[in-house]
CSV table of C-alpha atoms and ligand atoms in Angstrom, one decimal:
chain,number,residue,atom,x,y,z
P,1,MET,CA,29.2,1.6,15.9
P,2,PHE,CA,30.1,4.7,17.9
P,3,GLN,CA,33.6,5.1,19.3
P,4,ARG,CA,33.0,7.8,21.9
P,5,ILE,CA,29.8,9.1,23.4
P,6,LEU,CA,29.0,12.1,25.6
P,7,ILE,CA,26.6,11.5,28.5
P,8,ALA,CA,24.5,14.7,29.0
P,9,ASN,CA,23.3,13.8,32.5
P,10,ARG,CA,24.4,13.0,36.0
P,11,GLY,CA,24.2,10.6,38.9
P,12,GLU,CA,22.8,7.1,38.7
P,13,VAL,CA,21.8,7.3,35.0
P,14,ALA,CA,25.2,8.7,34.0
P,15,LEU,CA,26.8,5.7,35.7
P,16,ARG,CA,24.3,3.3,34.1
P,17,VAL,CA,25.3,4.6,30.6
P,18,ILE,CA,29.1,4.5,31.4
P,19,ARG,CA,28.7,0.9,32.3
P,20,ALA,CA,26.8,-0.1,29.2
P,21,ALA,CA,29.2,1.9,26.9
P,22,ARG,CA,32.2,0.3,28.5
P,23,GLU,CA,30.9,-3.2,27.9
P,24,LEU,CA,30.3,-2.3,24.3
P,25,GLY,CA,33.9,-1.0,24.0
P,26,ILE,CA,32.8,2.6,23.6
P,27,GLU,CA,34.6,5.5,25.3
P,28,THR,CA,32.6,7.9,27.5
P,29,VAL,CA,32.8,11.6,28.2
P,30,CYS,CA,30.8,12.9,31.2
P,31,ILE,CA,29.8,16.4,31.7
P,32,TYR,CA,29.3,17.8,35.2
P,33,SER,CA,28.3,20.9,37.1
P,34,THR,CA,30.5,22.4,39.9
P,35,ALA,CA,28.1,20.8,42.4
P,36,ASP,CA,29.0,17.3,41.1
P,37,ARG,CA,32.7,18.0,40.8
P,38,ASP,CA,33.6,15.3,43.4
P,39,ALA,CA,31.1,12.7,42.3
P,40,PRO,CA,32.9,9.3,42.2
P,41,TYR,CA,31.3,8.0,39.0
P,42,LEU,CA,33.2,10.7,37.0
P,43,ALA,CA,36.4,8.8,37.5
P,44,LEU,CA,34.9,5.9,35.6
P,45,ALA,CA,34.4,7.9,32.5
P,46,ASP,CA,37.3,8.3,30.0
P,47,GLU,CA,37.0,12.1,30.2
P,48,ALA,CA,34.9,14.5,32.4
P,49,ILE,CA,34.2,18.1,31.4
P,50,CYS,CA,32.8,20.8,33.7
P,51,ILE,CA,30.1,22.7,31.9
P,52,GLY,CA,28.9,25.2,34.4
P,53,PRO,CA,27.6,26.0,37.9
P,54,ALA,CA,25.2,24.0,40.0
P,55,THR,CA,21.9,25.6,38.7
P,56,ALA,CA,20.6,23.1,36.2
P,57,SER,CA,19.6,25.8,33.7
P,58,ASP,CA,23.3,26.9,33.5
P,59,SER,CA,24.7,23.4,33.2
P,60,TYR,CA,22.7,20.2,32.6
P,61,LEU,CA,20.0,22.1,30.7
P,62,ASN,CA,22.4,24.5,28.9
P,63,ILE,CA,22.4,23.2,25.3
P,64,ALA,CA,25.1,25.6,24.1
P,65,SER,CA,27.6,24.5,26.9
P,66,ILE,CA,26.9,20.8,26.3
P,67,ILE,CA,27.4,21.1,22.5
P,68,ALA,CA,30.6,23.1,23.1
P,69,ALA,CA,31.8,20.2,25.4
P,70,ALA,CA,30.8,17.7,22.7
P,71,GLU,CA,32.9,19.6,20.1
P,72,ILE,CA,35.9,19.7,22.4
P,73,ALA,CA,35.7,16.1,23.3
P,74,ASN,CA,35.2,14.9,19.8
P,75,ILE,CA,32.4,12.5,20.3
P,76,ASP,CA,30.1,10.9,17.8
P,77,ALA,CA,26.9,10.6,19.9
P,78,ILE,CA,25.1,12.0,22.9
P,79,HIS,CA,23.2,9.9,25.4
P,80,PRO,CA,20.7,12.2,27.3
P,81,GLY,CA,19.7,9.7,30.1
P,82,TYR,CA,16.3,10.6,31.6
P,83,GLY,CA,15.1,14.0,32.8
P,84,PHE,CA,17.0,17.2,31.9
P,85,LEU,CA,17.2,17.4,28.1
P,86,ALA,CA,16.1,13.8,27.3
P,87,GLU,CA,12.7,14.8,26.0
P,88,ASN,CA,13.6,18.2,24.5
P,89,PRO,CA,13.1,18.0,20.7
P,90,ASP,CA,15.2,21.2,20.3
P,91,PHE,CA,18.2,19.5,21.8
P,92,ALA,CA,17.7,16.5,19.5
P,93,ASP,CA,17.5,18.9,16.6
P,94,VAL,CA,20.6,20.8,17.6
P,95,CYS,CA,22.5,17.5,17.8
P,96,ARG,CA,21.3,16.6,14.3
P,97,SER,CA,22.5,20.0,12.9
P,98,CYS,CA,25.9,19.5,14.5
P,99,GLU,CA,26.1,16.0,13.0
P,100,ILE,CA,26.1,14.3,16.4
P,101,ALA,CA,24.0,11.2,16.8
P,102,PHE,CA,21.3,11.6,19.4
P,103,ILE,CA,20.7,8.3,21.4
P,104,GLY,CA,17.0,8.6,21.3
P,105,PRO,CA,14.2,9.3,18.7
P,106,SER,CA,14.2,11.9,15.9
P,107,PRO,CA,13.0,15.4,17.0
P,108,GLU,CA,9.9,14.8,14.9
P,109,ALA,CA,8.9,11.6,16.6
P,110,MET,CA,9.7,13.1,20.0
P,111,GLY,CA,7.7,16.2,19.3
P,112,MET,CA,4.7,14.3,18.2
P,113,LEU,CA,4.6,11.7,21.0
P,114,GLY,CA,5.7,14.2,23.7
P,115,ASN,CA,2.6,16.3,23.0
P,116,LYS,CA,-0.1,14.5,24.9
P,117,VAL,CA,-2.9,15.6,22.6
P,118,ALA,CA,-1.1,14.7,19.4
P,119,CYS,CA,-0.1,11.4,21.0
P,120,LYS,CA,-3.7,10.5,21.9
P,121,GLN,CA,-4.8,11.4,18.4
P,122,LEU,CA,-2.2,9.1,17.0
P,123,ALA,CA,-3.4,6.4,19.3
P,124,LYS,CA,-7.0,6.7,18.1
P,125,LYS,CA,-5.9,6.5,14.5
P,126,ASN,CA,-4.0,3.3,15.3
P,127,LYS,CA,-6.8,1.5,17.3
P,128,VAL,CA,-4.9,2.0,20.6
P,129,PRO,CA,-7.6,2.6,23.2
P,130,VAL,CA,-7.9,5.9,25.0
P,131,PHE,CA,-10.3,6.9,27.9
P,132,PRO,CA,-12.9,9.7,27.2
P,133,GLY,CA,-11.5,13.2,27.0
P,134,SER,CA,-11.2,16.2,24.8
P,135,ASP,CA,-10.1,15.4,21.3
P,136,GLY,CA,-7.7,18.3,21.3
P,137,PRO,CA,-6.6,21.3,23.4
P,138,VAL,CA,-9.4,23.0,25.4
P,139,GLU,CA,-9.3,26.7,24.8
P,140,ASN,CA,-11.4,28.2,27.6
P,141,GLU,CA,-13.4,27.5,30.7
P,142,GLU,CA,-16.7,27.4,29.0
P,143,GLU,CA,-15.5,24.8,26.6
P,144,ALA,CA,-14.1,22.8,29.5
P,145,VAL,CA,-17.4,22.9,31.4
P,146,LYS,CA,-19.4,21.8,28.3
P,147,LEU,CA,-17.1,18.9,27.7
P,148,ALA,CA,-17.0,17.8,31.3
P,149,LYS,CA,-20.8,17.5,31.2
P,150,THR,CA,-20.5,14.9,28.4
P,151,ILE,CA,-17.5,13.1,29.9
P,152,GLY,CA,-18.8,13.1,33.5
P,153,TYR,CA,-17.0,14.1,36.7
P,154,PRO,CA,-14.5,13.7,38.1
P,155,ILE,CA,-12.2,15.0,35.3
P,156,ILE,CA,-8.5,15.8,35.2
P,157,ILE,CA,-7.1,18.9,33.6
P,158,LYS,CA,-3.6,18.3,32.2
P,159,ALA,CA,-0.9,20.3,30.4
P,160,VAL,CA,-0.4,19.2,26.8
P,161,ALA,CA,3.4,19.6,27.3
P,162,GLY,CA,3.2,18.1,30.9
P,163,GLY,CA,5.7,15.8,32.6
P,164,GLY,CA,7.1,14.8,35.9
P,165,GLY,CA,3.6,14.7,37.4
P,166,ARG,CA,3.3,18.5,37.2
P,167,GLY,CA,0.5,20.6,35.7
P,168,MET,CA,-2.4,18.3,36.6
P,169,ARG,CA,-5.6,19.2,38.5
P,170,VAL,CA,-8.6,17.1,39.4
P,171,ALA,CA,-12.0,18.6,39.4
P,172,ASN,CA,-15.0,16.9,41.0
P,173,ASN,CA,-17.6,19.4,39.9
P,174,GLU,CA,-18.2,22.4,37.8
P,175,ALA,CA,-17.1,24.9,40.5
P,176,SER,CA,-13.8,23.2,41.0
P,177,LEU,CA,-13.3,22.9,37.2
P,178,ARG,CA,-13.9,26.7,36.8
P,179,THR,CA,-11.3,27.6,39.4
P,180,GLY,CA,-8.9,24.8,38.4
P,181,PHE,CA,-8.9,25.6,34.7
P,182,HIS,CA,-7.3,29.0,34.9
P,183,ASN,CA,-4.8,27.8,37.5
P,184,ALA,CA,-3.9,24.8,35.4
P,185,GLN,CA,-3.1,27.1,32.5
P,186,LEU,CA,-1.0,29.4,34.7
P,187,GLU,CA,0.9,26.4,36.1
P,188,ALA,CA,1.4,24.9,32.6
P,189,GLU,CA,2.8,28.2,31.4
P,190,ALA,CA,5.2,28.5,34.3
P,191,ALA,CA,6.4,24.9,34.2
P,192,PHE,CA,6.5,24.2,30.5
P,193,LYS,CA,6.3,27.6,28.7
P,194,ASN,CA,3.1,26.4,27.1
P,195,ASN,CA,-0.3,27.1,28.6
P,196,THR,CA,-2.2,24.6,26.4
P,197,VAL,CA,-4.3,22.2,28.5
P,198,PHE,CA,-6.8,19.4,27.8
P,199,ILE,CA,-9.1,17.4,29.9
P,200,GLU,CA,-9.8,13.7,30.4
P,201,LYS,CA,-11.9,11.4,32.6
P,202,PHE,CA,-10.3,11.0,36.0
P,203,LEU,CA,-10.2,7.3,36.8
P,204,GLU,CA,-10.5,6.7,40.5
P,205,ARG,CA,-9.2,3.2,41.1
P,206,ALA,CA,-7.0,2.9,38.2
P,207,ARG,CA,-3.6,1.2,37.9
P,208,HIS,CA,-0.6,2.5,36.0
P,209,ILE,CA,0.6,-0.1,33.6
P,210,GLU,CA,3.3,0.7,31.0
P,211,VAL,CA,5.0,-1.2,28.3
P,212,GLN,CA,8.7,-1.1,27.5
P,213,VAL,CA,9.4,-0.9,23.8
P,214,ILE,CA,12.3,-0.3,21.4
P,215,GLY,CA,12.1,0.6,17.7
P,216,ASP,CA,14.9,0.7,15.2
P,217,SER,CA,15.5,2.7,12.0
P,218,HIS,CA,14.5,-0.4,9.9
P,219,GLY,CA,10.9,-0.3,10.9
P,220,ASN,CA,11.0,-2.9,13.6
P,221,ALA,CA,9.5,-2.4,17.1
P,222,ILE,CA,9.5,-5.0,19.8
P,223,HIS,CA,8.3,-5.0,23.5
P,224,PHE,CA,9.8,-6.2,26.7
P,225,PHE,CA,6.5,-6.8,28.5
P,226,GLU,CA,4.7,-4.5,31.0
P,227,ARG,CA,5.5,-2.9,34.3
P,228,ASP,CA,3.1,-2.0,37.1
P,229,CYS,CA,4.0,1.5,38.5
P,230,SER,CA,0.9,2.1,40.6
P,231,THR,CA,2.6,2.8,43.9
P,232,GLN,CA,2.9,6.5,43.5
P,233,ARG,CA,3.0,9.7,45.6
P,234,ARG,CA,2.0,12.9,44.0
P,235,HIS,CA,2.1,11.2,40.6
P,236,GLN,CA,5.7,10.1,41.2
P,237,LYS,CA,6.5,6.4,41.1
P,238,LEU,CA,8.0,4.8,44.2
P,239,ILE,CA,7.8,1.1,43.5
P,240,GLU,CA,7.7,-0.5,40.1
P,241,GLU,CA,7.4,-4.2,39.2
P,242,ALA,CA,7.2,-6.5,36.2
P,243,PRO,CA,5.1,-8.3,35.2
P,244,ALA,CA,1.9,-6.6,36.4
P,245,PRO,CA,0.2,-8.8,39.0
P,246,GLY,CA,-3.1,-10.3,38.0
P,247,ILE,CA,-2.8,-9.7,34.2
P,248,ASP,CA,-3.3,-12.7,32.1
P,249,ALA,CA,-1.5,-13.6,28.9
P,250,SER,CA,-4.2,-12.4,26.5
P,251,LYS,CA,-4.5,-9.0,28.2
P,252,ARG,CA,-0.7,-8.7,28.2
P,253,ASP,CA,-0.6,-9.5,24.5
P,254,GLN,CA,-3.2,-6.8,23.8
P,255,LEU,CA,-1.3,-4.2,25.8
P,256,CYS,CA,2.1,-5.0,24.3
P,257,LYS,CA,0.8,-5.1,20.8
P,258,ALA,CA,-0.9,-1.7,21.2
P,259,ALA,CA,2.4,-0.3,22.4
P,260,CYS,CA,4.3,-1.6,19.4
P,261,ARG,CA,1.6,-0.1,17.1
P,262,MET,CA,2.3,3.3,18.6
P,263,LEU,CA,6.0,3.1,17.9
P,264,LYS,CA,5.5,1.9,14.3
P,265,ALA,CA,3.0,4.7,13.7
P,266,ALA,CA,5.6,7.2,14.8
P,267,SER,CA,8.4,5.6,12.8
P,268,TYR,CA,10.2,5.5,16.1
P,269,CYS,CA,13.9,4.6,16.6
P,270,GLY,CA,15.0,4.2,20.2
P,271,ALA,CA,13.7,3.1,23.6
P,272,ALA,CA,10.3,4.3,24.8
P,273,THR,CA,7.6,3.6,27.3
P,274,VAL,CA,4.0,3.5,26.4
P,275,GLU,CA,2.0,4.3,29.5
P,276,PHE,CA,-1.6,3.2,30.1
P,277,LEU,CA,-4.1,3.5,32.9
P,278,MET,CA,-6.2,0.4,33.6
P,279,ASP,CA,-9.6,0.4,35.3
P,280,ARG,CA,-10.9,-2.2,37.6
P,281,LYS,CA,-12.4,-4.2,34.7
P,282,GLN,CA,-8.9,-4.3,33.2
P,283,ASN,CA,-9.9,-1.9,30.4
P,284,PHE,CA,-6.8,0.1,29.4
P,285,GLY,CA,-6.4,3.5,27.8
P,286,LEU,CA,-3.3,5.3,26.7
P,287,LEU,CA,-1.9,7.9,29.1
P,288,GLU,CA,1.2,9.1,27.3
P,289,VAL,CA,4.5,8.0,25.7
P,290,ASN,CA,7.8,8.7,27.3
P,291,THR,CA,10.4,9.0,24.6
P,292,ARG,CA,13.5,8.0,26.6
P,293,ILE,CA,14.9,5.3,28.9
P,294,GLN,CA,13.0,5.4,32.2
P,295,VAL,CA,14.2,5.1,35.8
P,296,GLU,CA,12.4,1.8,36.1
P,297,HIS,CA,13.9,0.1,33.1
P,298,PRO,CA,15.9,-2.4,35.2
P,299,VAL,CA,12.8,-4.4,36.2
P,300,SER,CA,12.2,-5.1,32.5
P,301,GLU,CA,15.9,-6.1,32.1
P,302,MET,CA,15.6,-8.4,35.1
P,303,ILE,CA,12.7,-10.3,33.7
P,304,THR,CA,14.0,-10.5,30.1
P,305,GLY,CA,17.8,-10.6,30.6
P,306,VAL,CA,18.2,-7.9,28.0
P,307,ASP,CA,20.4,-4.8,28.4
P,308,LEU,CA,18.1,-2.0,27.3
P,309,VAL,CA,20.7,0.8,27.4
P,310,LYS,CA,23.0,-1.2,25.1
P,311,LEU,CA,20.1,-1.8,22.7
P,312,GLN,CA,19.4,2.0,22.7
P,313,ILE,CA,23.0,2.7,21.7
P,314,LEU,CA,22.9,-0.1,19.1
P,315,VAL,CA,19.7,1.2,17.3
P,316,ALA,CA,20.9,4.8,17.5
P,317,SER,CA,24.0,3.8,15.5
P,318,GLY,CA,21.7,2.5,12.7
P,319,GLU,CA,21.8,-1.2,13.5
P,320,PRO,CA,18.6,-3.3,13.5
P,321,ILE,CA,17.4,-4.7,16.8
P,322,PRO,CA,19.4,-8.0,17.1
P,323,LEU,CA,16.4,-9.8,18.6
P,324,LYS,CA,13.1,-11.0,17.4
P,325,GLN,CA,10.0,-10.6,19.5
P,326,ARG,CA,9.9,-14.4,20.1
P,327,ASP,CA,13.4,-14.3,21.5
P,328,VAL,CA,12.2,-12.0,24.4
P,329,LYS,CA,11.1,-14.4,27.1
P,330,LEU,CA,9.5,-13.4,30.4
P,331,ARG,CA,11.3,-15.0,33.3
P,332,GLY,CA,10.2,-14.7,37.0
P,333,HIS,CA,9.3,-11.4,38.7
P,334,ALA,CA,11.2,-8.2,39.4
P,335,MET,CA,10.6,-5.2,41.6
P,336,GLU,CA,12.3,-1.8,42.1
P,337,CYS,CA,12.2,0.4,45.2
P,338,ARG,CA,13.3,4.0,44.6
P,339,ILE,CA,15.5,5.1,47.5
P,340,ASN,CA,15.1,8.9,47.7
P,341,ALA,CA,16.9,11.2,50.1
P,342,GLU,CA,13.6,12.4,51.5
P,343,ASP,CA,12.1,12.2,55.0
P,344,PRO,CA,8.7,10.4,54.8
P,345,ASP,CA,8.0,11.6,58.3
P,346,ARG,CA,8.4,15.2,57.4
P,347,ASP,CA,6.3,15.4,54.2
P,348,PHE,CA,9.1,13.9,52.1
P,349,ALA,CA,11.4,16.9,52.8
P,350,PRO,CA,14.7,16.6,50.7
P,351,GLN,CA,17.7,15.5,52.7
P,352,PRO,CA,20.9,16.7,51.1
P,353,GLY,CA,24.3,16.3,52.8
P,354,ARG,CA,27.2,14.0,53.4
P,355,LEU,CA,26.7,10.3,53.8
P,356,THR,CA,28.7,8.7,56.6
P,357,ARG,CA,27.3,5.3,56.0
P,358,PHE,CA,26.1,3.7,52.8
P,359,ASP,CA,25.9,-0.1,53.2
P,360,VAL,CA,24.4,-1.6,50.0
P,361,PRO,CA,22.6,-5.0,50.0
P,362,GLY,CA,23.8,-7.9,47.8
P,363,GLY,CA,23.4,-11.6,47.2
P,364,ARG,CA,21.2,-13.6,44.9
P,365,GLY,CA,18.6,-11.7,43.1
P,366,VAL,CA,19.7,-8.2,44.1
P,367,ARG,CA,20.8,-5.4,41.9
P,368,VAL,CA,21.6,-1.9,43.2
P,369,ASP,CA,22.0,1.0,40.7
P,370,THR,CA,23.5,4.0,42.5
P,371,HIS,CA,26.2,6.6,42.2
P,372,CYS,CA,26.5,7.0,45.9
P,373,VAL,CA,29.2,5.7,48.3
P,374,ALA,CA,30.0,6.5,51.9
P,375,GLY,CA,31.6,9.9,52.1
P,376,TYR,CA,29.6,11.2,49.1
P,377,SER,CA,27.7,14.5,49.5
P,378,ILE,CA,24.3,14.7,48.0
P,379,PRO,CA,24.0,18.1,46.4
P,380,PRO,CA,20.8,20.0,47.2
P,381,ASN,CA,20.3,21.1,43.5
P,382,TYR,CA,18.9,18.0,41.8
P,383,ASP,CA,16.5,15.1,42.1
P,384,SER,CA,16.4,13.3,45.4
P,385,MET,CA,16.7,9.8,44.1
P,386,ILE,CA,20.0,8.3,45.3
P,387,ALA,CA,19.6,4.6,44.6
P,388,LYS,CA,17.4,2.0,43.0
P,389,LEU,CA,17.1,-1.4,44.7
P,390,ILE,CA,16.0,-4.0,42.3
P,391,THR,CA,15.3,-7.6,43.1
P,392,HIS,CA,14.4,-10.7,41.1
P,393,GLY,CA,12.7,-14.0,42.1
P,394,GLU,CA,11.1,-16.9,40.3
P,395,ASP,CA,7.7,-15.5,41.2
P,396,ARG,CA,6.3,-12.4,42.9
P,397,GLU,CA,6.4,-14.0,46.3
P,398,ALA,CA,10.1,-15.0,46.0
P,399,CYS,CA,10.9,-11.5,44.6
P,400,LEU,CA,9.2,-9.9,47.6
P,401,ALA,CA,11.1,-12.1,50.0
P,402,VAL,CA,14.4,-11.0,48.4
P,403,MET,CA,13.2,-7.4,48.6
P,404,ARG,CA,12.4,-7.6,52.3
P,405,ARG,CA,15.7,-8.9,53.3
P,406,ALA,CA,17.6,-6.6,50.9
P,407,LEU,CA,15.8,-3.5,52.4
P,408,ASP,CA,16.8,-4.8,55.8
P,409,GLU,CA,20.4,-4.9,54.7
P,410,PHE,CA,20.4,-1.4,53.3
P,411,HIS,CA,21.8,1.2,55.7
P,412,ILE,CA,22.2,4.9,55.0
P,413,GLU,CA,23.3,7.4,57.6
P,414,PRO,CA,22.9,10.1,58.8
P,415,ILE,CA,20.1,11.3,56.4
P,416,ALA,CA,16.5,10.1,56.3
P,417,THR,CA,15.5,8.1,53.2
P,418,THR,CA,12.5,6.3,51.8
P,419,ILE,CA,13.9,2.9,53.0
P,420,PRO,CA,11.7,2.7,56.2
P,421,LEU,CA,8.6,3.4,54.1
P,422,HIS,CA,9.6,0.7,51.6
P,423,ARG,CA,10.1,-1.8,54.5
P,424,GLN,CA,6.6,-1.1,55.6
P,425,LEU,CA,5.1,-1.3,52.0
P,426,VAL,CA,6.6,-4.7,51.2
P,427,ARG,CA,4.9,-6.1,54.3
P,428,ASN,CA,1.6,-4.3,53.7
P,429,SER,CA,-1.1,-6.9,53.2
P,430,LYS,CA,-2.8,-5.0,50.3
P,431,PHE,CA,0.5,-4.4,48.5
P,432,VAL,CA,1.6,-8.0,49.1
P,433,LYS,CA,-1.7,-9.2,47.5
P,434,GLY,CA,-0.8,-7.2,44.4
P,435,GLY,CA,-2.7,-5.0,42.0
P,436,VAL,CA,-3.0,-1.8,44.2
P,437,SER,CA,-4.4,1.4,42.5
P,438,ILE,CA,-2.6,4.7,42.0
P,439,HIS,CA,-4.2,6.1,45.1
P,440,PHE,CA,-3.1,3.3,47.4
P,441,LEU,CA,0.0,4.9,48.8
P,442,GLU,CA,-1.5,8.4,49.4
P,443,ARG,CA,-4.4,6.8,51.3
P,444,LEU,CA,-2.0,4.8,53.3
P,445,LEU,CA,0.1,7.9,54.1
P,446,LYS,CA,-3.0,9.8,55.3
P,447,GLN,CA,-3.8,7.0,57.9
U,1,ADP,P1,3.4,13.1,33.6
U,1,ADP,O1,3.7,13.2,32.2
U,1,ADP,O2,3.4,14.3,34.4
U,1,ADP,O3,4.1,11.9,34.3
U,1,ADP,P2,1.0,11.3,33.2
U,1,ADP,O4,0.0,11.7,32.2
U,1,ADP,O5,2.0,10.3,32.9
U,1,ADP,O6,1.8,12.7,33.6
U,1,ADP,O7,0.3,11.0,34.6
U,1,ADP,C1,1.0,10.7,35.7
U,1,ADP,C2,0.2,10.1,36.8
U,1,ADP,O8,-1.0,10.9,37.0
U,1,ADP,C3,-0.4,8.8,36.4
U,1,ADP,O9,0.5,7.7,36.6
U,1,ADP,C4,-1.7,8.7,37.3
U,1,ADP,O10,-1.3,8.4,38.6
U,1,ADP,C5,-2.1,10.2,37.3
U,1,ADP,N1,-3.1,10.4,36.2
U,1,ADP,C6,-2.9,11.0,35.0
U,1,ADP,N2,-4.1,11.0,34.3
U,1,ADP,C7,-5.0,10.4,35.0
U,1,ADP,C8,-6.4,10.1,34.8
U,1,ADP,N3,-7.1,10.4,33.7
U,1,ADP,N4,-7.1,9.5,35.8
U,1,ADP,C9,-6.5,9.2,37.0
U,1,ADP,N5,-5.2,9.4,37.2
U,1,ADP,C10,-4.5,10.0,36.3
């Protein structure tokens, strides 16, 4: 097992990894940018090293500085968290050359699954369903138009290297496909330094259902059931829950088994999420695979009682998963609301600044993952997520009741946050019924 690990991330997830490592008896080294110099979680690490200025490309994305810090701190492994370098195969490769264990998959597995086209091809080979779309990259507008005729509109143009909900465009007809295609390539080039795009059928009333999985270096892969992450704005998740409402045991089994097949086919070691879209008839098709721990992993932890970050560390050190699939039991229902420092009344404008009040809910069935406290200043340079409120109940109704009262206890001042929107959502009749589609929230916001 590792003795000392470096956490190449910040904020909530850095704290999450510090906590898991400490419980495993592993020392932690945190890196930070000058913007995070006063962040309280840094005091919980055994060592903290400044690696550069606020701009992410000069600090949290700067591989040379991170590796230099790793050398100085004498660590045996790096946990990349989520975002930043977590899905960068070059970073995983540099770690390998420096004989530092990367707490995540091999650069090869990451490279293959992180490429959306290669990933879909692997799915087809392994009898994992996919929705209609191009079999590979689409080179030019003419090819796109020809393909769209066979697939049928609406279609979605996506960047092969896409992520974070960026680089996607929907086209309802040939004219919008022609204009959208070129722009999608430009956007993909700017965002991901790779202009390759592909197209697939755009599903109008789909749900986003994903499966949490972990593989080890001994060829095992097990799942921790599914999450429903359909409550999204601009392809960004706002509420996640597990299990997915309205999905029966046999459908669940099909989804989870398909996800495990993907991991085995990629000889995958580490935590991953296999994402699917599900249509109204509950047909599912692969969307993509995220090769890291995700923001919403706590809902799966709450329904299974398993610490996924500890498991990640364990399998990265070469241990087999200490659980069999039959040991993973689904208990009750869990939900997560992402608390973002954004103003829902002003088009979700970011709200950086100093917090004068930060009253966190507690009590039975409540978990809050956050790096914030009263007096903390939210820097303007990074993601706006400042807390995750997770609740658990014996069923969905009980979980929602806990969520409603926990949201009412959560007070943050003076900035605007997504809390008032969440309070509304958990009382919305459609949401309460369960099984909303990925367009539900945007339609509601337009009303
Ligand atoms: P990213 O890697 O940027 O997160 P994904 O492929 O995971 O991109 O898609 C993110 C979201 O975009 C999905 O959760 C869904 O809301 C929407 N989306 C992507 N593909 C489709 C599709 N074919 N039909 C409908 N919505 C889609």
